[in-house]
Short mmCIF file of C-alpha atoms in Angstrom, two decimals:
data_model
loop_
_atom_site.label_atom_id
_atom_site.label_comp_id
_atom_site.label_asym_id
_atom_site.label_seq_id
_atom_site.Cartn_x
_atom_site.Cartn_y
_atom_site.Cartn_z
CA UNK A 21 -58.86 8.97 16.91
CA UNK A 22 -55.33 7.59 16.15
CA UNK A 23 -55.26 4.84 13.91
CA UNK A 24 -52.85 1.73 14.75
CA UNK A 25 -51.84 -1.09 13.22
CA UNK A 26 -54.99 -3.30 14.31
CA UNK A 27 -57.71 -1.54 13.18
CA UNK A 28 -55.87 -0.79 9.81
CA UNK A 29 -55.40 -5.01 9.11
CA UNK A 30 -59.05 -4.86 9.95
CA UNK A 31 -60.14 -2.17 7.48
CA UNK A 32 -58.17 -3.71 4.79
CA UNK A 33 -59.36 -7.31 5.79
CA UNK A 34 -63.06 -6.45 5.53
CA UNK A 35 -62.49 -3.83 3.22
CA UNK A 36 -65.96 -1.83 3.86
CA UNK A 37 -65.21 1.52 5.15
CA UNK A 38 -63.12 4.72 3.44
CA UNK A 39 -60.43 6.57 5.21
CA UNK A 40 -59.48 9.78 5.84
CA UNK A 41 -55.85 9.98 7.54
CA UNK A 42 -54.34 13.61 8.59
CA UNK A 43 -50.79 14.30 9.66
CA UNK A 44 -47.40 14.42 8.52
CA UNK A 45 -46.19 11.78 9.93
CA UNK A 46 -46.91 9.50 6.22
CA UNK A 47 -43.66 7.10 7.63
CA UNK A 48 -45.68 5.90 10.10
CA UNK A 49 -48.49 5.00 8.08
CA UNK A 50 -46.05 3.69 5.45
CA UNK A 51 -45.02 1.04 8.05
CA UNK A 52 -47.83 -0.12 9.53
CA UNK A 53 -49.02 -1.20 5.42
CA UNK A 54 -45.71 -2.46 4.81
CA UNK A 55 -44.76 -0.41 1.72
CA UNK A 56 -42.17 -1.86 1.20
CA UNK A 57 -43.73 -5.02 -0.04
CA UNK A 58 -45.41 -3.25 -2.84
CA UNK A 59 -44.16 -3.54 -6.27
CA UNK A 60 -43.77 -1.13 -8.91
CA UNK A 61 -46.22 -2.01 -11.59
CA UNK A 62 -45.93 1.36 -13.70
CA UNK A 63 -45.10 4.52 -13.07
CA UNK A 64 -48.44 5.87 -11.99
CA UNK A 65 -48.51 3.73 -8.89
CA UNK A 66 -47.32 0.76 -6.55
CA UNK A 67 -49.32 -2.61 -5.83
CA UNK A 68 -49.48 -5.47 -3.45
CA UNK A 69 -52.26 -7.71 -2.96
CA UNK A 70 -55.06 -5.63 -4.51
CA UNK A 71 -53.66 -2.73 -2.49
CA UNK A 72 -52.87 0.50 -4.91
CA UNK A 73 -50.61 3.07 -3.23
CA UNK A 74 -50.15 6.43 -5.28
CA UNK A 75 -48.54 9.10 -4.11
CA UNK A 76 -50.27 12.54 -5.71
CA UNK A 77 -47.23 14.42 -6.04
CA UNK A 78 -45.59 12.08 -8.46
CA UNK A 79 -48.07 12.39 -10.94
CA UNK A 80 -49.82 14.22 -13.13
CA UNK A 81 -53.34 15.31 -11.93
CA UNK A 82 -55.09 13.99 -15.45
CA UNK A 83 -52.86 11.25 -15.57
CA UNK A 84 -54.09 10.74 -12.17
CA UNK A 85 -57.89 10.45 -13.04
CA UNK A 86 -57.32 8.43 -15.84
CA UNK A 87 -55.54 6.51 -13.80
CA UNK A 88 -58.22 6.33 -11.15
CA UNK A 89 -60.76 5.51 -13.63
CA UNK A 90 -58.83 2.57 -14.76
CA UNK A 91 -58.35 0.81 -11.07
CA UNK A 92 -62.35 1.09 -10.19
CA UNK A 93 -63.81 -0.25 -12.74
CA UNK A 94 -64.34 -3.84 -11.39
CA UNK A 95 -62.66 -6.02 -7.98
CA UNK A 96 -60.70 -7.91 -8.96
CA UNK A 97 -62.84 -11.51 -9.79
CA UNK A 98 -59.44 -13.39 -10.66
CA UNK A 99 -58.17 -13.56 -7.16
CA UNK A 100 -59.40 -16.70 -4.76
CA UNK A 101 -62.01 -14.13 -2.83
CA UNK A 102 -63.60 -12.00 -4.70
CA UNK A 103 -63.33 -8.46 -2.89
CA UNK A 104 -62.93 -5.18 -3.51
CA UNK A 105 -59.54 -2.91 -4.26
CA UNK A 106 -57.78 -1.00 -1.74
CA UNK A 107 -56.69 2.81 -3.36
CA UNK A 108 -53.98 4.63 -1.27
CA UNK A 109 -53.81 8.05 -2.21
CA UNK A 110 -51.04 9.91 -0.43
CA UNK A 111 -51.01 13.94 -0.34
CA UNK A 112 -54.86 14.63 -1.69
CA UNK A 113 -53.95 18.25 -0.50
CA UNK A 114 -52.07 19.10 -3.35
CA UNK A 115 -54.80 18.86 -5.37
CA UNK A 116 -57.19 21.43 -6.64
CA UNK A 117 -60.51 21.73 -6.04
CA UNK A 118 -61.54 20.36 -9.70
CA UNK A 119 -59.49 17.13 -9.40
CA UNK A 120 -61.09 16.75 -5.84
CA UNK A 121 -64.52 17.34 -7.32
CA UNK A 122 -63.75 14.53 -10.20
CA UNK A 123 -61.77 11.80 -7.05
CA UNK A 124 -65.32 12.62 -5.39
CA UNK A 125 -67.22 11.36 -8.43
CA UNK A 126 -64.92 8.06 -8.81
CA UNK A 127 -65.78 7.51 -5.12
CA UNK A 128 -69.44 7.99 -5.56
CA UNK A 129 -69.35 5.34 -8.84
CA UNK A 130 -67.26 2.89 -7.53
CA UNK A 131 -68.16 1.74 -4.32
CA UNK A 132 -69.03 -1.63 -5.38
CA UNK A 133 -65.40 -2.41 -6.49
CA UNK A 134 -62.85 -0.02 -4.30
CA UNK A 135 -62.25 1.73 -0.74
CA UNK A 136 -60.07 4.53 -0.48
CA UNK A 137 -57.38 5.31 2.65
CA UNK A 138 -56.91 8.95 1.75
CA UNK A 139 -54.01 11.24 3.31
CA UNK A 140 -54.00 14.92 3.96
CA UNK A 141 -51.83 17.44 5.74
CA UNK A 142 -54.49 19.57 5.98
CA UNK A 143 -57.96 18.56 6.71
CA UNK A 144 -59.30 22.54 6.04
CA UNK A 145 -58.38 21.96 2.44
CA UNK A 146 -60.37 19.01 1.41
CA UNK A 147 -63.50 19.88 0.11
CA UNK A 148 -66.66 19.07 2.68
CA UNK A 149 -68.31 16.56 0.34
CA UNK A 150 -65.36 14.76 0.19
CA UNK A 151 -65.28 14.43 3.99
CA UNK A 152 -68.82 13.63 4.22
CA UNK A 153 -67.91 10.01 3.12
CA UNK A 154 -64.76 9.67 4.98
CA UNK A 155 -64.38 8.58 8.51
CA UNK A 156 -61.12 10.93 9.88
CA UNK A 157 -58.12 9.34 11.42
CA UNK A 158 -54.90 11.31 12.40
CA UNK A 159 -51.21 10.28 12.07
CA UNK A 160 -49.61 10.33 15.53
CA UNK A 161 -46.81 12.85 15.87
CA UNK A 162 -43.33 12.23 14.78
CA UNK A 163 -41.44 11.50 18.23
CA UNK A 164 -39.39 14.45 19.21
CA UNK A 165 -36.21 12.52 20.41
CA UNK A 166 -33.86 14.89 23.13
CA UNK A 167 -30.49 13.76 22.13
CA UNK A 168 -29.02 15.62 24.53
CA UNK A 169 -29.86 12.84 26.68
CA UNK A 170 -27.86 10.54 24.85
CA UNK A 171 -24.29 12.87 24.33
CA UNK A 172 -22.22 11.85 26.89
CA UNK A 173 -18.60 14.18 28.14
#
């Protein structure tokens, strides 16, 4: 299934399920959450309204678990709702199978206080316990624009 913009505000409204996206198109995905809204907070990662986008590459994998381990411990009880946090974590295929195993465990322990919207390229290189607990989405292709239409003699 192709996610859109609908059922994303509606996952991150009720904030219930975890997310497994696939595809290369991360621009589109970056749009539909407005990214661009999110502040820097520290280097490890970018926030907006409870919403924690970090991009894997950036960072260093124990850095990243640290990190992690920070974010889940609670929701956040100082906000008018009480609900839970939103982790974005961009490019989980770069990771090795240890830091996998250890993002599996922070799922596991922390799904009182946080969902996760993970993004892969490649689906064959998360481990199967991970994907267990994810429902999978996919990124819809970049459009391939002919701009041969559009050149004019």
């Amino acid at each position: 299934m192709i996610i859109n913009k609908k059922f994303l505000n509606k996952v991150l409204q009720l904030r219930n399920i975890n997310i497994l996206l696939t595809g290369s198109n991360i621009d589109y995905f970056n749009e539909l959450i407005n990214k661009d809204k999110f502040n820097k907070v520290e280097t490890n990662y970018i926030i907006c309204n409870d919403i924690y986008y970090i991009d894997i590459i950036t960072l260093n994998k124990q850095i990243l678990i640290t990190t992690l381990n920070d974010i889940c411990i609670s929701p956040n009880y100082y906000s008018n709702t009480v609900q839970k946090k939103v982790i974005i974590l961009i490019n989980l295929h770069e990771l090795k199978s240890i830091y996998q195993q250890s993002i599996k465990t922070i799922i596991d322990n922390s799904y009182l206080s946080c969902v996760f919207i993970i993004h892969t390229n490649n689906v064959e290189s998360i481990d199967r316990n991970i994907l267990s607990r994810f429902i999978i989405f996919s990124l819809p292709i970049k459009p391939n624009n002919d701009e041969t239409i559009q050149i004019t003699y």
